[in-house]
Short mmCIF file of C-alpha atoms and ligand atoms in Angstrom, two decimals:
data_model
loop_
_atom_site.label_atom_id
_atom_site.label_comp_id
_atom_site.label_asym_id
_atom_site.label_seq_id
_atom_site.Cartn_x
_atom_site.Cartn_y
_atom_site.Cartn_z
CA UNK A 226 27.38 -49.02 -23.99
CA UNK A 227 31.13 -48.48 -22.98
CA UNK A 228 29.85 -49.54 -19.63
CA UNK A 229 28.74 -52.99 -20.84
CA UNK A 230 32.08 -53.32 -22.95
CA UNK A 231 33.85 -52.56 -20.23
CA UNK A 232 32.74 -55.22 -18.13
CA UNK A 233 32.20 -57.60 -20.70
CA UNK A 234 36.09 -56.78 -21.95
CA UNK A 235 38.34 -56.61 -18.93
CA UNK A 236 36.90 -58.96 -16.58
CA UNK A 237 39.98 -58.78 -14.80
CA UNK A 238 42.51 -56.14 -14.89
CA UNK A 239 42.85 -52.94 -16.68
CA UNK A 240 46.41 -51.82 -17.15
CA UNK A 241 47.28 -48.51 -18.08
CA UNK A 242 49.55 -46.67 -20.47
CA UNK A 243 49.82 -43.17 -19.37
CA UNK A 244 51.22 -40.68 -21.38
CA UNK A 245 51.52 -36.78 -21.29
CA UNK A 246 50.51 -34.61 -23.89
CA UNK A 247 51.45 -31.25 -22.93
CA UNK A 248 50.34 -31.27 -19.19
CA UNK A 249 52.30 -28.83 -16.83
CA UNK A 250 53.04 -32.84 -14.75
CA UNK A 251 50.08 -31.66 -12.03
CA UNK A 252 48.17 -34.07 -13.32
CA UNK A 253 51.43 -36.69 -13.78
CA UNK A 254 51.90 -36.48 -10.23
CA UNK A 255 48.44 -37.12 -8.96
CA UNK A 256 48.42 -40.29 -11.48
CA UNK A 257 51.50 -41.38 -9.41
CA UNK A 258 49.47 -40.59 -6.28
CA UNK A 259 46.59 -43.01 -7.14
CA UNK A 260 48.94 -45.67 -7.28
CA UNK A 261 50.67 -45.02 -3.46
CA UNK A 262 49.87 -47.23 -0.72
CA UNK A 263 47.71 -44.98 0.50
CA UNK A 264 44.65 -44.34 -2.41
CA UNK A 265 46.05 -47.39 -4.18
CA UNK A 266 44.51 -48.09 -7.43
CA UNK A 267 46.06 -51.56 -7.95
CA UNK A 268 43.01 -53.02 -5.58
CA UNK A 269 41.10 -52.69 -8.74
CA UNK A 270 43.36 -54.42 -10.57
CA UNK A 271 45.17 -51.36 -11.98
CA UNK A 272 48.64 -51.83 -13.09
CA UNK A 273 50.75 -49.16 -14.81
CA UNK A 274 52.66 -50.31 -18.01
CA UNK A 275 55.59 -49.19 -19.90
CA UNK A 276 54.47 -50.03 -23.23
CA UNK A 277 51.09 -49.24 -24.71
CA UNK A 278 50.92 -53.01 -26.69
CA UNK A 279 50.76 -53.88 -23.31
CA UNK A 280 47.83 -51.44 -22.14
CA UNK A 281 43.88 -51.67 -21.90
CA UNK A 282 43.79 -48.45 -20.92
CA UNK A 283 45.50 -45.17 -22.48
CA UNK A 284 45.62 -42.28 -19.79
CA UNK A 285 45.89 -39.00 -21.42
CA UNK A 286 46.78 -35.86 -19.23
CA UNK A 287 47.54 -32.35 -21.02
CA UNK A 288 45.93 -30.25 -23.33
CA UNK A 289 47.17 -32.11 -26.66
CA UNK A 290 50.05 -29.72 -28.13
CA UNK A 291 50.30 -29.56 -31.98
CA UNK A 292 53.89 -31.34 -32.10
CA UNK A 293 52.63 -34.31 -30.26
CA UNK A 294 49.23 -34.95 -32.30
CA UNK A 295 51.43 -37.36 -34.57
CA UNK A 296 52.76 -39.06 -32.15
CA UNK A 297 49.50 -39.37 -29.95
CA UNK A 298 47.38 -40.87 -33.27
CA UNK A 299 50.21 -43.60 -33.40
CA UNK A 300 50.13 -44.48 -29.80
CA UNK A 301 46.42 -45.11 -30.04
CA UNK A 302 46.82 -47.03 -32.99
CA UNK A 303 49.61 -48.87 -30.77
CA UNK A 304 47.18 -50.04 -28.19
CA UNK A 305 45.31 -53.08 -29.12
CA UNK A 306 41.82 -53.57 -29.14
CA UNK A 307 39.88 -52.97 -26.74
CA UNK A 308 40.46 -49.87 -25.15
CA UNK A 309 39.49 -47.12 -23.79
CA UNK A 310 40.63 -43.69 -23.06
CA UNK A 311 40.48 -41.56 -20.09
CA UNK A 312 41.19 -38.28 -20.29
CA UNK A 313 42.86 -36.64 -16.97
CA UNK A 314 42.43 -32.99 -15.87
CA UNK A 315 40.82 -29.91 -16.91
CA UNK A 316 43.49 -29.74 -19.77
CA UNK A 317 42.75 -33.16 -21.26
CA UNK A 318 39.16 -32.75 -20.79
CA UNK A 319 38.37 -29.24 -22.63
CA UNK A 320 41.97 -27.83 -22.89
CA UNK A 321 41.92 -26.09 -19.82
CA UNK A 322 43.26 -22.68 -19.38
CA UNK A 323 45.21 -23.28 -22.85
CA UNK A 324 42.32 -24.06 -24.98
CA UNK A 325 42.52 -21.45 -27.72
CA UNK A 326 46.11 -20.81 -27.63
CA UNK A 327 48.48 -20.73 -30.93
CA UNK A 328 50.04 -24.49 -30.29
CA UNK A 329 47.39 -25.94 -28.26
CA UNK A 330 44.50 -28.93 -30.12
CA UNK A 331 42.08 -27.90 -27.22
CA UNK A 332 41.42 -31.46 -25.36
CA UNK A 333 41.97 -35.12 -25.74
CA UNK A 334 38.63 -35.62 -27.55
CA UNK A 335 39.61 -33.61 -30.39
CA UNK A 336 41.90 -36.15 -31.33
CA UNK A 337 41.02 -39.46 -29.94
CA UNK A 338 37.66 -40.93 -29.06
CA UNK A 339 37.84 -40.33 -24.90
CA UNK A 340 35.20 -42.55 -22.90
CA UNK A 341 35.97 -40.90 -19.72
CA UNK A 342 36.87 -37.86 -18.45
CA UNK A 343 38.41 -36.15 -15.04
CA UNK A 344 38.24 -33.09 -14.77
CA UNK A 345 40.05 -30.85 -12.20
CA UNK A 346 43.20 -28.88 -12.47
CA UNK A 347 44.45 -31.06 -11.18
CA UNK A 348 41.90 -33.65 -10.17
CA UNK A 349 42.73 -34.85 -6.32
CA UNK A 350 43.89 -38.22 -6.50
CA UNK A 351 40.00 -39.00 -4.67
CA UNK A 352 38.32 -37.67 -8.11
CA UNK A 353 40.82 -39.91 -10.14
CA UNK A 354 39.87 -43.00 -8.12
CA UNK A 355 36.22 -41.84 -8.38
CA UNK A 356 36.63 -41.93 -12.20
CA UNK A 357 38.01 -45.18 -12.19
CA UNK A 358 35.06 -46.03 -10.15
CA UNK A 359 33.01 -45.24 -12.68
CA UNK A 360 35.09 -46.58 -14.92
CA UNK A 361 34.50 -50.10 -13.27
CA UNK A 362 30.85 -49.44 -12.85
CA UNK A 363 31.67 -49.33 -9.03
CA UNK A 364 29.75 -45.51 -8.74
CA UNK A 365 27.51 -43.40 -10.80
CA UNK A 366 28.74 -40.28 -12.29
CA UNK A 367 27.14 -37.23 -10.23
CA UNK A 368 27.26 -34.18 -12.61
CA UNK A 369 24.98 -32.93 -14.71
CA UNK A 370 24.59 -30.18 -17.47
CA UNK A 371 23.02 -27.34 -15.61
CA UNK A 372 20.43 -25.32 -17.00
CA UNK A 373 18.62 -22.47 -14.17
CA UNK A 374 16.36 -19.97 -14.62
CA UNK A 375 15.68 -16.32 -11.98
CA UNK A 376 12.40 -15.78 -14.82
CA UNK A 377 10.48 -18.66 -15.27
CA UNK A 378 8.23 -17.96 -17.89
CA UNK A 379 9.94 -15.44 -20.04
CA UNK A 380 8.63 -16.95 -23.70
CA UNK A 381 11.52 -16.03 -26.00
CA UNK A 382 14.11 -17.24 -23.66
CA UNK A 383 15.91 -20.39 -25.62
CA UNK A 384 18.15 -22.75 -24.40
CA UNK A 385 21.48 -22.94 -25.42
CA UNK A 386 21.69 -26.29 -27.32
CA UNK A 387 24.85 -28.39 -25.38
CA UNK A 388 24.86 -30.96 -27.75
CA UNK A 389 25.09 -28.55 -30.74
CA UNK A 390 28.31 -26.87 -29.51
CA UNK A 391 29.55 -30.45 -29.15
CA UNK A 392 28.70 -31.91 -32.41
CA UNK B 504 69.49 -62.79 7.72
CA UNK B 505 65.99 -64.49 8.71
CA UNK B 506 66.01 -62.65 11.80
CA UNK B 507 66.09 -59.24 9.46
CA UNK B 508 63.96 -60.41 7.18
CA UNK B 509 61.32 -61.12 10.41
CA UNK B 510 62.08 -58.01 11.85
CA UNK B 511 61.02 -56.29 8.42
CA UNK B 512 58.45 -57.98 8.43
CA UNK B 513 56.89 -57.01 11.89
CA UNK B 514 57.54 -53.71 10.66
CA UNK B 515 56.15 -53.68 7.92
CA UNK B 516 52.69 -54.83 9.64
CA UNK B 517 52.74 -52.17 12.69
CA UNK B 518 51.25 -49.20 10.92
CA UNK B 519 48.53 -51.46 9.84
CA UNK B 520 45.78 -50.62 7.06
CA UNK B 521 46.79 -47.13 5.51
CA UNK B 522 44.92 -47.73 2.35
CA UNK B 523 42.19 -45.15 2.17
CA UNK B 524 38.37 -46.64 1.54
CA UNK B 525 37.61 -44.30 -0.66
CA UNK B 526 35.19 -45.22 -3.74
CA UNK B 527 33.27 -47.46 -1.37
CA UNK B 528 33.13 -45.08 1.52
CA UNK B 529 33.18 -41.04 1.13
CA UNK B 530 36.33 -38.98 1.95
CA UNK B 531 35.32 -35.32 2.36
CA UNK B 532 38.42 -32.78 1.82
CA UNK B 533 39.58 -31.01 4.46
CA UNK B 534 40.86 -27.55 4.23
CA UNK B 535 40.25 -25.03 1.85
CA UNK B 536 40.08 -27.44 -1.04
CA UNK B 537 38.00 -25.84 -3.98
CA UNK B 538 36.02 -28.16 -5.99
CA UNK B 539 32.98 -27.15 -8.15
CA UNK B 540 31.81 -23.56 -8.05
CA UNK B 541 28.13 -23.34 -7.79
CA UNK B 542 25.73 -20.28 -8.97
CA UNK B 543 23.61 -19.37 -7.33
CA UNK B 544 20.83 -17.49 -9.76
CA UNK B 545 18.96 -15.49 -6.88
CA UNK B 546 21.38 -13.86 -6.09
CA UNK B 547 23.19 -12.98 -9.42
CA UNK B 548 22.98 -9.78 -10.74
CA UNK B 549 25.08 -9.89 -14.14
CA UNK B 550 27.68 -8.09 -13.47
CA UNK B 551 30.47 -9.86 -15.46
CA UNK B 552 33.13 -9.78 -13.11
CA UNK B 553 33.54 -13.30 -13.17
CA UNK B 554 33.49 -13.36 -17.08
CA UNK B 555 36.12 -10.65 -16.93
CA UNK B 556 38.47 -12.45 -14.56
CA UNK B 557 38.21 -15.88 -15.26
CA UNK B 558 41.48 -17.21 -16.50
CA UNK B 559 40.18 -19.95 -18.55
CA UNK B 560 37.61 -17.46 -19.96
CA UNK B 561 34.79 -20.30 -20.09
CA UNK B 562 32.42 -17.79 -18.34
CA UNK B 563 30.40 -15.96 -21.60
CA UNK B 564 28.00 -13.51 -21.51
CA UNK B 565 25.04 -13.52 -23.87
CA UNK B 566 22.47 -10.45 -23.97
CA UNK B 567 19.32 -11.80 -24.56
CA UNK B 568 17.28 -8.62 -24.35
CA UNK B 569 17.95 -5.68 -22.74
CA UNK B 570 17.42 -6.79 -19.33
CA UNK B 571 17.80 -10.47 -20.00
CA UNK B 572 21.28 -11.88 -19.45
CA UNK B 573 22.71 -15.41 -20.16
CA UNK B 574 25.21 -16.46 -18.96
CA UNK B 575 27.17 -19.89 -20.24
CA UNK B 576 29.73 -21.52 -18.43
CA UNK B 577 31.97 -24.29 -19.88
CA UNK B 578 33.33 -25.75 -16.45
CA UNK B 579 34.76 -28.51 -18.35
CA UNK B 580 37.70 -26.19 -18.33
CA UNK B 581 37.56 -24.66 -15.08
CA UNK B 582 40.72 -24.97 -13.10
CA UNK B 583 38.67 -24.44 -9.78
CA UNK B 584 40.99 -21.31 -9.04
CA UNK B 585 38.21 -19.18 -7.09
CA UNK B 586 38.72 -15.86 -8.49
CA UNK B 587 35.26 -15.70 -9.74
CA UNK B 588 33.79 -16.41 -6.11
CA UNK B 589 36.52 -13.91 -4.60
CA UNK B 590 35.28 -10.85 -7.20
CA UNK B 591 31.93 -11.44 -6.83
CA UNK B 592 30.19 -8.21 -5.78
CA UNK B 593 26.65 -10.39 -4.65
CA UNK B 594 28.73 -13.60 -3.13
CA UNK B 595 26.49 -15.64 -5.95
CA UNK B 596 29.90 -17.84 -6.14
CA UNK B 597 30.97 -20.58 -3.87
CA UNK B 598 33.23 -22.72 -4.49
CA UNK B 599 31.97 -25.98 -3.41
CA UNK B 600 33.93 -28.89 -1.91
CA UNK B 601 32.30 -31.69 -4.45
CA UNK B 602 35.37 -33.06 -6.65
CA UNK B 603 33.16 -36.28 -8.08
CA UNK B 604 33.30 -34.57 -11.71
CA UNK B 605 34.51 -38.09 -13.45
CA UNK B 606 31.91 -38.64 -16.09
CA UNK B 607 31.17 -40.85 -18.86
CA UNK B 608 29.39 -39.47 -21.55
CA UNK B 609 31.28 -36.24 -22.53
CA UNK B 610 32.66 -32.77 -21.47
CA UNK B 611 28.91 -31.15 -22.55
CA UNK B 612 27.71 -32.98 -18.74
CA UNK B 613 29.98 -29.95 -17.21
CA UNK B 614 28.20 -26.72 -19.03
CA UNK B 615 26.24 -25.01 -16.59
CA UNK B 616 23.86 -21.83 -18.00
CA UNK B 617 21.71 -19.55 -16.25
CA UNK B 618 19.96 -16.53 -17.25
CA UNK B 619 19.56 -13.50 -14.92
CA UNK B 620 17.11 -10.67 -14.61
CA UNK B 621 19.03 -7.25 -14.96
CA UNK B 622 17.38 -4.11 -13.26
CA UNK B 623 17.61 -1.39 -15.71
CA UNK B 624 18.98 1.98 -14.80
CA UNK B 625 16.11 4.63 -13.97
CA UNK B 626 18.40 7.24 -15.90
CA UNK B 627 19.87 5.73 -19.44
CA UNK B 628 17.18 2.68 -19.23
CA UNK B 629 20.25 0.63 -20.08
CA UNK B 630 21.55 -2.11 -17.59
CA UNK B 631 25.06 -1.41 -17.05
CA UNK B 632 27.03 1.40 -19.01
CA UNK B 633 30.81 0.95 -19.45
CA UNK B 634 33.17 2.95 -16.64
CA UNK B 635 35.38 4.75 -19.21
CA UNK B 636 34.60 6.38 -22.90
CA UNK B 637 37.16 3.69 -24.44
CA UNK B 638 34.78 0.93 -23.46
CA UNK B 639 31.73 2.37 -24.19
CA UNK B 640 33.65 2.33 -27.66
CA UNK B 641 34.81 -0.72 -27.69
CA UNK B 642 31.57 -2.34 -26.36
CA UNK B 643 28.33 -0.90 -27.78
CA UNK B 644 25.22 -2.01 -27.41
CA UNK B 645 24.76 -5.68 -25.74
CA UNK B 646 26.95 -8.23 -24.55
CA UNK B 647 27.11 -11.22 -27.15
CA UNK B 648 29.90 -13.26 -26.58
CA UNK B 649 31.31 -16.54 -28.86
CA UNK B 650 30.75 -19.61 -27.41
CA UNK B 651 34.05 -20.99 -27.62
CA UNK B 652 35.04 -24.47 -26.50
CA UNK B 653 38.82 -25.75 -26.57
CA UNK B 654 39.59 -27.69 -30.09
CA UNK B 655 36.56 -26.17 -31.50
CA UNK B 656 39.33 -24.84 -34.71
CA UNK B 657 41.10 -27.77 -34.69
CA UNK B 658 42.59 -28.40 -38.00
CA UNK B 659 43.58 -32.27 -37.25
CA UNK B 660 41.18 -35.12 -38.18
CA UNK B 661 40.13 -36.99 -35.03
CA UNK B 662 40.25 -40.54 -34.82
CA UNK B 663 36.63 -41.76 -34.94
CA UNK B 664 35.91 -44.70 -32.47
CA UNK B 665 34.82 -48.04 -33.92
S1 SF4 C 1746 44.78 -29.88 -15.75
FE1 SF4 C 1746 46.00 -28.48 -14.48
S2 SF4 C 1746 47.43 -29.82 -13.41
FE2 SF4 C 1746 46.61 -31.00 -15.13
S3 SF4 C 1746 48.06 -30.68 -16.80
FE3 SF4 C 1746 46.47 -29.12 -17.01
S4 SF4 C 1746 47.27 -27.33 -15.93
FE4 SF4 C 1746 48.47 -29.10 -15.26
S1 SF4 C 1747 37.11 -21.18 -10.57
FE1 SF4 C 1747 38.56 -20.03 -11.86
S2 SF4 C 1747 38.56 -21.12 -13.82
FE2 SF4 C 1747 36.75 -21.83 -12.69
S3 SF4 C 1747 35.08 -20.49 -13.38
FE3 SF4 C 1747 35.94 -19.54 -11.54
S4 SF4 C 1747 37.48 -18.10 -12.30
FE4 SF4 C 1747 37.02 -19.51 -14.00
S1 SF4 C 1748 28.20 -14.43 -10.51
FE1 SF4 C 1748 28.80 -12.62 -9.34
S2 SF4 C 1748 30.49 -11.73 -10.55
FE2 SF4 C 1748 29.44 -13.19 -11.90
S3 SF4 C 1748 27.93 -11.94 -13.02
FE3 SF4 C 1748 26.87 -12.78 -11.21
S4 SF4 C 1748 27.07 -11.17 -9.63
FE4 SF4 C 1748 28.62 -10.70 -11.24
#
């Protein structure tokens, strides 16, 4: 679904508000990366802007610290519609090595609806231009929840349910 | 000042096309990169190590039965550091070079869970006892650890999507 609103949406260009949320600036730098010469992102039409009213796109790397929750909710609220998020780096994407600490949220999605995520601590600046690849509809995503068995017919033996621990 | 500007410009266009190709043609890492770390079940024999040094502690250990193990892993967290493939008695760990992890329909695509056969101990018919008194303590019975993902107590209201 975000697929189709994607394309149907930004036809063009997406440009990009990125903004840090706690992340240690691994992930910063490898945004910074994407945009060199050398991976270049702005061949898809990726520009980065200064002001989220100016942004398609809000880029979220870090692990979402408790000061900066206010602040986050009104920069989403900043960035007119449509948009998407994409949430950059093991941090953003489940809160990393962080996740249960004292002044920590625990990932982007906790706090904003994320449509993609890229995860990697941090994600080489390849992975970041694979997201946007499947951002764009460009590539298909290649992971999967895994699920493997040594016994294969032990009866009592239950799945975990992965959509219950998300709901 | 045109001559500069021309000279710049010739510069400019002698390294030629650095730009890599990457989304439309693969670009394997070199090097020791770590990417993904793969199980491998047949060779896993439940040991924990990796749950005990993991520092994102997404590795938990569920006893099903007493010979039964489970064990969840929420790699949506993983910082691909490598110390569970370095501890790893049975070299069940590798760290693989695949970095594609970008999806699109939530962190749940990065859980991977497996469940082992244990060999139980001819002697105590238990699976593994703890090394010291103060874990046997600490640790009786089974192995049944909380599922815990990041922002699972999160005391903020998320923003829904519309
Ligand atoms: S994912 Fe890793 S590199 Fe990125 S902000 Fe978190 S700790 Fe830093
Ligand atoms: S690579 Fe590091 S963070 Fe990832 S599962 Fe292994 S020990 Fe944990
Ligand atoms: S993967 Fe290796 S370290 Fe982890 S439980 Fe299995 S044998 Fe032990």
């Amino acid at each position: 679904m975000f697929k189709k609103l994607c394309e149907k949406s930004f036809p063009k260009s997406l440009w990009v508000y990125h903004c840090n949320v706690g992340a240690c600036n691994g992930c910063d730098i490898e945004v910074i990366d994407v945009l060199t010469p050398y991976y270049d992102a702005e061949r898809f039409g990726i520009k980065l802007v200064a002001s989220p009213r100016h942004a398609d796109v809000l880029l979220v790397c870090g692990p979402v610290t408790r000061q900066v929750v206010p602040a986050l909710k009104r920069l989403y609220e900043a960035v007119p519609d449509p948009k998407l998020v994409i949430a950059i780096g093991s941090c953003a994407v489940g809160g990393g090595i962080w996740f249960d600490s004292y002044n920590i949220v625990g990932g982007a999605d906790t706090i904003l609806p994320v449509d993609y995520y890229i995860p990697g601590c941090p994600p080489r600046p390849e992975a970041i231009l694979h997201g946007v690849a499947v951002a764009l509809g460009l590539a298909e995503k290649e992971i999967e929840s895994v699920h493997l068995k040594q016994l294969l017919d032990r009866p009592e033996s239950v799945p975990v349910e992965v959509e219950s621990l998300y709901s | 000042m045109i001559t500069s500007k021309l000279k710049e410009a010739i510069l400019s266009l002698r390294p030629g096309r650095v730009t890599l190709k990457y989304p439309f043609a693969p670009h394997d890492p070199e090097g020791d990169f770590r990417g993904y770390p793969e199980l491998d079940t047949d060779k896993c024999i439940g040991c924990g190590a990796c749950a005990a040094v993991c520092p994102a502690r997404l590795i938990m250990i569920q006893d099903i039965d007493q010979n039964t193990r489970r064990m969840v892993r929420l790699l949506e967290r993983c910082i691909f550091c490598g110390r569970c493939a370095d501890v790893c008695p049975e070299d069940a760990i590798t760290m693989t070079k695949h970095f594609e992890l970008s999806t699109d329909s939530g962190r749940e695509d990065m859980v991977a869970e497996c469940e082992v056969f244990m060999a139980t101990c001819q002697r105590c018919t238990r699976c593994y006892e703890p090394a010291n008194p103060l874990d046997k303590i600490m640790e009786p019975g089974f192995r049944d650890d909380e599922i815990k993902r990041g922002g699972q107590d999160s005391p903020y209201e998320p923003i829904q999507s519309d």
